[in-house]
Short mmCIF file of C-alpha atoms and ligand atoms in Angstrom, two decimals:
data_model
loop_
_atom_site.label_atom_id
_atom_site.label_comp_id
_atom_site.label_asym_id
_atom_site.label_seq_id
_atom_site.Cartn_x
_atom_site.Cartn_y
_atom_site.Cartn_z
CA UNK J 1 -187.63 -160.96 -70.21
CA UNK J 2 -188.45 -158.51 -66.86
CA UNK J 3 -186.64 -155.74 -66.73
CA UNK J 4 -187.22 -151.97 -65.69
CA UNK J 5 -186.03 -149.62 -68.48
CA UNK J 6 -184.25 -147.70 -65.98
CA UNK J 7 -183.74 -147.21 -61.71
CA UNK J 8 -187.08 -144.84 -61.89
CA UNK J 9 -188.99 -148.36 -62.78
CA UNK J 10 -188.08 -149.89 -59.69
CA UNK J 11 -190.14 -147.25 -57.44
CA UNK J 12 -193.44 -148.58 -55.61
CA UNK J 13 -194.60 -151.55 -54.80
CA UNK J 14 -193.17 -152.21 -51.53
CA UNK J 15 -193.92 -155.12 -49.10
CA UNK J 16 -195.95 -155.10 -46.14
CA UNK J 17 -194.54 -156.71 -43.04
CA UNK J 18 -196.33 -158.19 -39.99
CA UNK J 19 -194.90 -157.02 -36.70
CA UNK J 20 -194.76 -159.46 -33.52
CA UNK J 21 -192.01 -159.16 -30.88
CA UNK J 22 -191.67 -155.15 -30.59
CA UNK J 23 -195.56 -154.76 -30.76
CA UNK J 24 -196.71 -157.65 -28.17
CA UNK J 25 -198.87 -155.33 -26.42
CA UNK J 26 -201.10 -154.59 -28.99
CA UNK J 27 -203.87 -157.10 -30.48
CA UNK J 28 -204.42 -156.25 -33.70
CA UNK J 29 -202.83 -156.77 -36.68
CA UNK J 30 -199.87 -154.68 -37.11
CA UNK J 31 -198.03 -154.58 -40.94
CA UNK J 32 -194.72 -152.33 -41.49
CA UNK J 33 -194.96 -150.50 -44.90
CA UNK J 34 -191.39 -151.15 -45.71
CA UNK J 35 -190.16 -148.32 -47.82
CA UNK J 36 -186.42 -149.06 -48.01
CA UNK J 37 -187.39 -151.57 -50.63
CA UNK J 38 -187.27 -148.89 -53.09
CA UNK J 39 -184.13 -147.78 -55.01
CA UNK J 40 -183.20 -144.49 -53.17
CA UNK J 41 -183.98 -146.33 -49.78
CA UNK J 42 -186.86 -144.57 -48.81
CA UNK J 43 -190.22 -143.71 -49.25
CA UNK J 44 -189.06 -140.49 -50.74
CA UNK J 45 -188.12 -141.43 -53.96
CA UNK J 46 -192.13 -141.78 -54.80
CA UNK J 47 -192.58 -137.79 -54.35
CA UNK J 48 -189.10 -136.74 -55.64
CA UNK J 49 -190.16 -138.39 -59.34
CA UNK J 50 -193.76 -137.04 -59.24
CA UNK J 51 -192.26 -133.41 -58.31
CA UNK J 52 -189.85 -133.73 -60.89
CA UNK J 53 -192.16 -134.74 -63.58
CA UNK J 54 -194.75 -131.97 -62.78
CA UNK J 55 -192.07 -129.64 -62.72
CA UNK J 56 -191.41 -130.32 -66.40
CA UNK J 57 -195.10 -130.61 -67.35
CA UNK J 58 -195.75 -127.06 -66.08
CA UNK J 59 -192.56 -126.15 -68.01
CA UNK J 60 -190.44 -125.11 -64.79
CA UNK J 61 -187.59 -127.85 -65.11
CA UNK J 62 -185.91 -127.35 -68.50
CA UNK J 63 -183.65 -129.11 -70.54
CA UNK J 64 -179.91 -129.23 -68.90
CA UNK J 65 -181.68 -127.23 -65.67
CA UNK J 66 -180.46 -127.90 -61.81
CA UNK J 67 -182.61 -128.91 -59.28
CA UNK J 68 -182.01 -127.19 -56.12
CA UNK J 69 -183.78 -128.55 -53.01
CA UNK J 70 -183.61 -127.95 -48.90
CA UNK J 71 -183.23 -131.83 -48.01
CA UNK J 72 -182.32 -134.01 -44.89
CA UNK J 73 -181.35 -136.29 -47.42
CA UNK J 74 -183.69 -138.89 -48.81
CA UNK J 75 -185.83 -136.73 -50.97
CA UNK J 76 -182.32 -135.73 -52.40
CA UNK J 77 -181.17 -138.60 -53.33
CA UNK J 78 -184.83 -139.16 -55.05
CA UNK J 79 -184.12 -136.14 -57.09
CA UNK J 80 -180.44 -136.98 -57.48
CA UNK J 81 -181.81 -140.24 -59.06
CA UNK J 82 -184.02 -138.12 -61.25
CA UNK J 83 -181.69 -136.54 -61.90
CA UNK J 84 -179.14 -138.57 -63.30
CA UNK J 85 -181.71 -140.49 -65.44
CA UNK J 86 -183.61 -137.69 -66.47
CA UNK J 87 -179.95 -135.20 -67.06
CA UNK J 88 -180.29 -132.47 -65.04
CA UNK J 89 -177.95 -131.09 -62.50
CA UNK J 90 -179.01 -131.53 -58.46
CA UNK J 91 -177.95 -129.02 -55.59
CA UNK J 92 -178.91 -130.34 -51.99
CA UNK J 93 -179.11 -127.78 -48.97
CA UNK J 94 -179.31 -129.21 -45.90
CA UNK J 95 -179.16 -128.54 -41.84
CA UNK J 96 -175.62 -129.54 -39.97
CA UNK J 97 -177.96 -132.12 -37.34
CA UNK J 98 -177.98 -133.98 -40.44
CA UNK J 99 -176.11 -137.52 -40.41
CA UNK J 100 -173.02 -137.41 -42.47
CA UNK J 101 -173.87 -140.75 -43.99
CA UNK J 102 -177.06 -138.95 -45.15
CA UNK J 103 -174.40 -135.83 -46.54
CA UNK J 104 -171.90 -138.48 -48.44
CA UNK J 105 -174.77 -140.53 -49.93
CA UNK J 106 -175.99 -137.24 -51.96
CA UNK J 107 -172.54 -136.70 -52.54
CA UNK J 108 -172.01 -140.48 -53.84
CA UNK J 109 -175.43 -139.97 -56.04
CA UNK J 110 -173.60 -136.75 -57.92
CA UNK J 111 -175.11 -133.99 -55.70
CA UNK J 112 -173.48 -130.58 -54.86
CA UNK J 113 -173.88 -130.19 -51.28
CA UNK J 114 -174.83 -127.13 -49.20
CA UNK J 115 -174.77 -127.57 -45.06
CA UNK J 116 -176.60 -124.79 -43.20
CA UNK J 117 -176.81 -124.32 -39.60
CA UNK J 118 -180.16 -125.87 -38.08
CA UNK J 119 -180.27 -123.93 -35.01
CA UNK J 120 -181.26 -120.54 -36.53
CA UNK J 121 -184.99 -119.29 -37.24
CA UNK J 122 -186.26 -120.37 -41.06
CA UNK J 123 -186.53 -117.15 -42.18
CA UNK J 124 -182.79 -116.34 -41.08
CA UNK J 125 -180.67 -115.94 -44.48
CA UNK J 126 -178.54 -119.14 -42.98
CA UNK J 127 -181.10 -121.12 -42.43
CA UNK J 128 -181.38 -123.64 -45.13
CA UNK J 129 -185.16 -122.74 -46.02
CA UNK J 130 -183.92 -119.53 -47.18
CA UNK J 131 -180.36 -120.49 -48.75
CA UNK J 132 -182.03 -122.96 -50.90
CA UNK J 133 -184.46 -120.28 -52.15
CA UNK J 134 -181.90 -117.70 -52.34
CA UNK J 135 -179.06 -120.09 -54.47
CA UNK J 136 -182.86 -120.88 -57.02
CA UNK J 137 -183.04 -117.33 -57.49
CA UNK J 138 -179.10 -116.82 -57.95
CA UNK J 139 -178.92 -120.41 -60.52
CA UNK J 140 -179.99 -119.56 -64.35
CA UNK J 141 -181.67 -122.33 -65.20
CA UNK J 142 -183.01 -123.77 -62.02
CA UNK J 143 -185.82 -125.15 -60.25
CA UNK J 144 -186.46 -124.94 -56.39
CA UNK J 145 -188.34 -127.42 -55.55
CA UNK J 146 -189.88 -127.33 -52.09
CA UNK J 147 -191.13 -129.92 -50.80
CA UNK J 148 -193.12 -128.54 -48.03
CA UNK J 149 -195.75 -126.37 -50.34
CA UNK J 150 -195.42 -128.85 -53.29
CA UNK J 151 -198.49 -130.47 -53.71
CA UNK J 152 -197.31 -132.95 -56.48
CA UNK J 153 -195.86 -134.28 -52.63
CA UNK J 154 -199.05 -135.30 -51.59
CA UNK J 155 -199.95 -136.43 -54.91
CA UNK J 156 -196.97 -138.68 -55.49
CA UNK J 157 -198.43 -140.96 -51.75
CA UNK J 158 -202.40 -140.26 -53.04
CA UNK J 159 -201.49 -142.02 -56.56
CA UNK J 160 -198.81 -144.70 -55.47
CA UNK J 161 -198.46 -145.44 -51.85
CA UNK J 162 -202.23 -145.55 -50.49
CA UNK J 163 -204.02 -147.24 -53.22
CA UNK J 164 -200.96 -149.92 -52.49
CA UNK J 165 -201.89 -150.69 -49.13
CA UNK J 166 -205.50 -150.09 -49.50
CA UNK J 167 -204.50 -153.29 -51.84
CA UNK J 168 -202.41 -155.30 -50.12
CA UNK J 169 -204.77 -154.87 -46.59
CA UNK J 170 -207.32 -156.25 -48.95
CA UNK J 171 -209.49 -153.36 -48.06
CA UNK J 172 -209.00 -154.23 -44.07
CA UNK J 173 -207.18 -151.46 -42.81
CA UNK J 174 -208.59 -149.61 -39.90
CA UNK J 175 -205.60 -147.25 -38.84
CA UNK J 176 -202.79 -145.70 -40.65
CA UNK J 177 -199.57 -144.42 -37.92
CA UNK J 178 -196.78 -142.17 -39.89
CA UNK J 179 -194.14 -139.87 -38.71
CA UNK J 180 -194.79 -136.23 -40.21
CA UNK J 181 -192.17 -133.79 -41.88
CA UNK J 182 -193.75 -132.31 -45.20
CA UNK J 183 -196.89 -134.32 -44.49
CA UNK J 184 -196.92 -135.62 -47.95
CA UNK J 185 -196.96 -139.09 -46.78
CA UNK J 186 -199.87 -138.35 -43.89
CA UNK J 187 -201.75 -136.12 -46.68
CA UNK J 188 -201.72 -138.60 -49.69
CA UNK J 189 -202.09 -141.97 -47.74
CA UNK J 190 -204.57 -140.54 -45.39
CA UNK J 191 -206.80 -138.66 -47.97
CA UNK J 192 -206.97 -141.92 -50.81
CA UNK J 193 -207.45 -144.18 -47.45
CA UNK J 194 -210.56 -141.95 -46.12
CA UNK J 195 -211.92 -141.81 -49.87
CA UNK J 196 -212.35 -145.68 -49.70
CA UNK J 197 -213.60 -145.55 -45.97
CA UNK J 198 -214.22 -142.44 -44.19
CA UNK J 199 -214.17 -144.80 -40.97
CA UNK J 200 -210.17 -145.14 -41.25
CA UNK J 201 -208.38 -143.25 -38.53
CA UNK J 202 -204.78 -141.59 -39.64
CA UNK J 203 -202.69 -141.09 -36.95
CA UNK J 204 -199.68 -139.01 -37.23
CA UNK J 205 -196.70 -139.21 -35.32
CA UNK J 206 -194.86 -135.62 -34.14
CA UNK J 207 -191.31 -134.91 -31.94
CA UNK J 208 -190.92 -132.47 -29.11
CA UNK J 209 -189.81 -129.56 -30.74
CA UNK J 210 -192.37 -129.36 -33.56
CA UNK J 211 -195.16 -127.06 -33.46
CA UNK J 212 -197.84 -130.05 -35.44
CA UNK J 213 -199.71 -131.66 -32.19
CA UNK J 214 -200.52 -128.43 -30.67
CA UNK J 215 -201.49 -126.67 -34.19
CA UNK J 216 -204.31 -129.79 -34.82
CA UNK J 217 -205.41 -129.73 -31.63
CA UNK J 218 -205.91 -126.54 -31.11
CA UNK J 219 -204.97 -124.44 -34.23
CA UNK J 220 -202.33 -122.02 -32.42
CA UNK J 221 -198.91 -122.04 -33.82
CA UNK J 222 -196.94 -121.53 -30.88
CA UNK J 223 -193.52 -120.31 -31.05
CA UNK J 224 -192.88 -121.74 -27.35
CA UNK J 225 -193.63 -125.65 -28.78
CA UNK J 226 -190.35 -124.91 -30.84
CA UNK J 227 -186.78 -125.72 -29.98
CA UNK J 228 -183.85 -128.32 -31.29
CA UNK J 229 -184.20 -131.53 -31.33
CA UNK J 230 -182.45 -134.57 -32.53
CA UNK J 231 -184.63 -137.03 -33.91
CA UNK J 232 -184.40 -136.67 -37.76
CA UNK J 233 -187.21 -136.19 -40.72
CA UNK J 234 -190.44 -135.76 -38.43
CA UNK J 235 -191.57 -132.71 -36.71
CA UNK J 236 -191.19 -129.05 -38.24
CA UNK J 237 -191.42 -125.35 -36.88
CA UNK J 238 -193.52 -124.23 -39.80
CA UNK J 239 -197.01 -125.50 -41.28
CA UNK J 240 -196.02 -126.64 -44.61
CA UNK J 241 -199.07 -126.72 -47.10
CA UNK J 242 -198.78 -130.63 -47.86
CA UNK J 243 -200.09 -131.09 -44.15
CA UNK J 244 -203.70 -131.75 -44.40
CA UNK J 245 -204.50 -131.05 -40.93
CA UNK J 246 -208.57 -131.99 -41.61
CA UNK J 247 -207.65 -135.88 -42.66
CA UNK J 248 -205.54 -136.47 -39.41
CA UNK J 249 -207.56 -137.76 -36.58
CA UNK J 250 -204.36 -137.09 -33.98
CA UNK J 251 -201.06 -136.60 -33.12
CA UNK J 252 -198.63 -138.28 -30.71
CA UNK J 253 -195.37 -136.78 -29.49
CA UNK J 254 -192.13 -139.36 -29.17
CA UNK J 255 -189.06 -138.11 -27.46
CA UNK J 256 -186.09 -138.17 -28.68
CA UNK J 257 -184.45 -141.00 -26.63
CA UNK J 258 -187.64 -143.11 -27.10
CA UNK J 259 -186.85 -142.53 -31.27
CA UNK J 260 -183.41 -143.64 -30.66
CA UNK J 261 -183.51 -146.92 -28.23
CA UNK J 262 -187.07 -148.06 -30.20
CA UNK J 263 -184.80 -147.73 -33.67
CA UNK J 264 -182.13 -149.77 -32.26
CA UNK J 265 -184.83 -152.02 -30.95
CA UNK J 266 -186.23 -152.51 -34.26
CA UNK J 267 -183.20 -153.55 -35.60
CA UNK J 268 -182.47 -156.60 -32.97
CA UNK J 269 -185.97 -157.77 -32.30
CA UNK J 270 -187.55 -157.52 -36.04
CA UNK J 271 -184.61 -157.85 -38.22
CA UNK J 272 -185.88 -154.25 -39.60
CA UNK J 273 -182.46 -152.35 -39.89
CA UNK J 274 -184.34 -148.32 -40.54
CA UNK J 275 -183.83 -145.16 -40.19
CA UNK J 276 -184.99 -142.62 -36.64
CA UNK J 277 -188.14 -141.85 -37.55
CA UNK J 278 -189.25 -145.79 -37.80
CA UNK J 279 -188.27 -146.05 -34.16
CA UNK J 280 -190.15 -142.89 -33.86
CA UNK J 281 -193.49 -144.20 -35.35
CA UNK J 282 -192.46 -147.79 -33.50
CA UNK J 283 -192.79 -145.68 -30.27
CA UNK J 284 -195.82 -143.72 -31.12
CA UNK J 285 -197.98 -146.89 -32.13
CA UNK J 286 -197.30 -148.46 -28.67
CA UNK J 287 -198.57 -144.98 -27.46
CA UNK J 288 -201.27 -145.41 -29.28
CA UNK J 289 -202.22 -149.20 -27.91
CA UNK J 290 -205.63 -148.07 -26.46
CA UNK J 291 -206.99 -146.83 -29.65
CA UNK J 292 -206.67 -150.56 -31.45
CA UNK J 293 -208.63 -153.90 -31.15
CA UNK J 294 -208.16 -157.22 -31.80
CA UNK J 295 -210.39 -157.37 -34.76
CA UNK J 296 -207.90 -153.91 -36.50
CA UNK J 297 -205.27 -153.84 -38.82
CA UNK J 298 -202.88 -151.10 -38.62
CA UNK J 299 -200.26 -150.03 -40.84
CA UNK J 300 -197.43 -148.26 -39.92
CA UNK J 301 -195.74 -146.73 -42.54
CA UNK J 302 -191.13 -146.83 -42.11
CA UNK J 303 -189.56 -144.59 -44.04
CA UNK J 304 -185.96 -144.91 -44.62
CA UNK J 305 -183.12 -147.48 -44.09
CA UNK J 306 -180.32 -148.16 -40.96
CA UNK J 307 -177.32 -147.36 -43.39
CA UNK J 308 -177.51 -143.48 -43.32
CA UNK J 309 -177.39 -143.77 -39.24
CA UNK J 310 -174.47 -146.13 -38.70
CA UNK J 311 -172.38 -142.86 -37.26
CA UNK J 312 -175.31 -142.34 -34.61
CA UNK J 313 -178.32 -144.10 -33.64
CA UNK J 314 -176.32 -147.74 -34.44
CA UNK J 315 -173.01 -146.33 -32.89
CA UNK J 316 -172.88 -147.10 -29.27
CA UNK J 317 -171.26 -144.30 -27.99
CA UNK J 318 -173.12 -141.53 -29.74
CA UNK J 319 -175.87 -143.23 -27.99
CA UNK J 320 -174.09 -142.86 -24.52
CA UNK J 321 -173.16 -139.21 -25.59
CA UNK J 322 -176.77 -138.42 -25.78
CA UNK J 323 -177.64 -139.77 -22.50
CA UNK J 324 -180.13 -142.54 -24.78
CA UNK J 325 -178.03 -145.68 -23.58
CA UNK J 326 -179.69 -148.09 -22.07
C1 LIG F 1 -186.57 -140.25 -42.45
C2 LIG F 1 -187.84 -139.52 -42.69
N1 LIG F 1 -188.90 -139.84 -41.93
C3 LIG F 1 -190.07 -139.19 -42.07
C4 LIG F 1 -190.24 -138.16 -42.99
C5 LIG F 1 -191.56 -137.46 -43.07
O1 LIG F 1 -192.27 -137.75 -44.26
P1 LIG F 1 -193.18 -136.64 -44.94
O2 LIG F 1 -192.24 -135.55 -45.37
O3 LIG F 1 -193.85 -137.29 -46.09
O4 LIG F 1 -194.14 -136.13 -43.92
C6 LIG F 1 -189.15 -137.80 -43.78
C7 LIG F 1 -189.25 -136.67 -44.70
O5 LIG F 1 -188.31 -136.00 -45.02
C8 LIG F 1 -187.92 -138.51 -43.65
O6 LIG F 1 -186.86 -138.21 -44.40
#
């Protein structure tokens, strides 16, 4: 018999897709690292076990402990499914841009959920940076996890998810494109990827409204780069420590329309039904075109699935709303 002994033994080994119609401009080989294959539905769940299980080796998640967490969602329901195999309790805080299918999945997985208002600084008590830390301290019993400083993050994508396409590529890759939030993916990818070929080039992809493109190229954090925007899990307005600026060769910025109508596109002209930030990193490789050859073979790494954007990126008139219809 073939079984997994529980959900956490499904995690990993995801497929690699080749890309044709959306990517006909560019020569090389292009594969999707299709991370909706795992349980929670994204590439999140990897990191949101590792965390969990250093957590408990350094002896900061206890027996019958809550796990308290600022998410947009998938690294929640990561935990939550740590959670629930593991037995500990799972608070989610997140920001209100956040997609309510994202806020009724946690719910669905057992979470408690805590909705914060995104358009406030992240050191403002609201903001939902500083409610999750605050509700740790207030919680007997509880870990805060924190994702952006986390290194177990990094780890999680440096022990699972680059040695698997290193793999799969059969050693071939040349490039590696990713959207970047915590930059655990970017980080643990890019740095196992380099270790077997310093010649690979990591590209990572940013939003307008995120303070990463100007920091790398530059190394000023500049308030003025920061504002709203809608495009969800890329792009932040702080430098968390599981970006590892030194193993990113650049950045490119994708608007927010372009993440929109190239994640619908996706959808009808791949059969790849994902999340914003695919459409995102869709966008940004096609930005990209110049920097590939014939002879390359990129991977582009899609984080999370269609289902938790029904209500707006796949709903027509949320689309018109925004001004993205085409
Ligand atoms: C949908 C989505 N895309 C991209 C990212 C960015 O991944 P990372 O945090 O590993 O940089 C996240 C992270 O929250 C996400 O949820």
């Amino acid at each position: 018999m073939e079984y997994a002994e529980n959900i956490l033994g499904t995690i990993g080994n995801t497929p690699l897709v080749k890309m044709s119609k959306i990517i006909e401009d560019i020569e090389a080989l292009v594969l999707a690292k299709y991370e909706t294959f795992n349980p929670g539905n994204s590439v999140k769940d990897r990191m949101a076990i590792k965390m969990i299980e250093a957590a408990e080796a350094e002896g900061k998640l206890k027996s019958g402990g809550t796990i308290i967490e600022g998410t947009s969602g998938n690294t929640g329901m990561g935990l939550a499914l740590g959670a629930i195999i593991k037995g500990y309790k799972m608070i989610c805080v997140v920001s209100d841009k956040q997609s309510k299918e994202k806020i009724d999945v946690l719910k669905a997985v057992g979470c408690e959920v805590v909705i914060c208002p995104t358009d406030v600084e992240p050191d403002d008590p609201q903001s939902y940076y500083s409610t999750a830390k605050r509700m740790a301290e207030e919680t007997p019993n509880s870990w805060y996890v924190n994702q952006y400083d986390n290194l177990a993050n990094t780890k999680a994508h440096y022990e699972s998810t680059g040695p698997e396409i290193w793999r799969q590529t059969d050693g071939k890759i040349t490039h590696f494109v990713v959207g970047v939030g915590t930059g655990g993916t970017i980080s643990g990818v890019g740095k196992y990827l380099k270790e077997q070929n310093p010649n690979i080039k990591i590209w990572g992809i940013d939003t307008y409204g995120s303070v990463f493109k100007k920091y790398h190229e530059t190394g000023i954090f500049d308030k003025n780069e920061i504002y709203p925007y809608i495009t969800e899990g890329i792009g932040e307005d702080i430098l968390p420590k599981n970006v590892d600026f030194d193993i990113i060769d650049g950045f490119t910025k994708v608007t927010d329309k372009d993440a929109a109508v190239y994640t619908r596109k996706l959808a009808r002209e791949e059969g790849f039904f994902l999340g914003n930030s695919a459409g995102a990193a869709a966008k940004g490789l096609l930005q990209l075109k110049n920097h590939f050859t014939k002879d390359d073979v990129v991977v582009v790494l899609f984080h999370d699935h269609g289902s938790r954007y029904v209500g707006k990126i796949y709903n027509d008139e949320w689309m018109k709303n925004q001004g993205f219809w085409e």
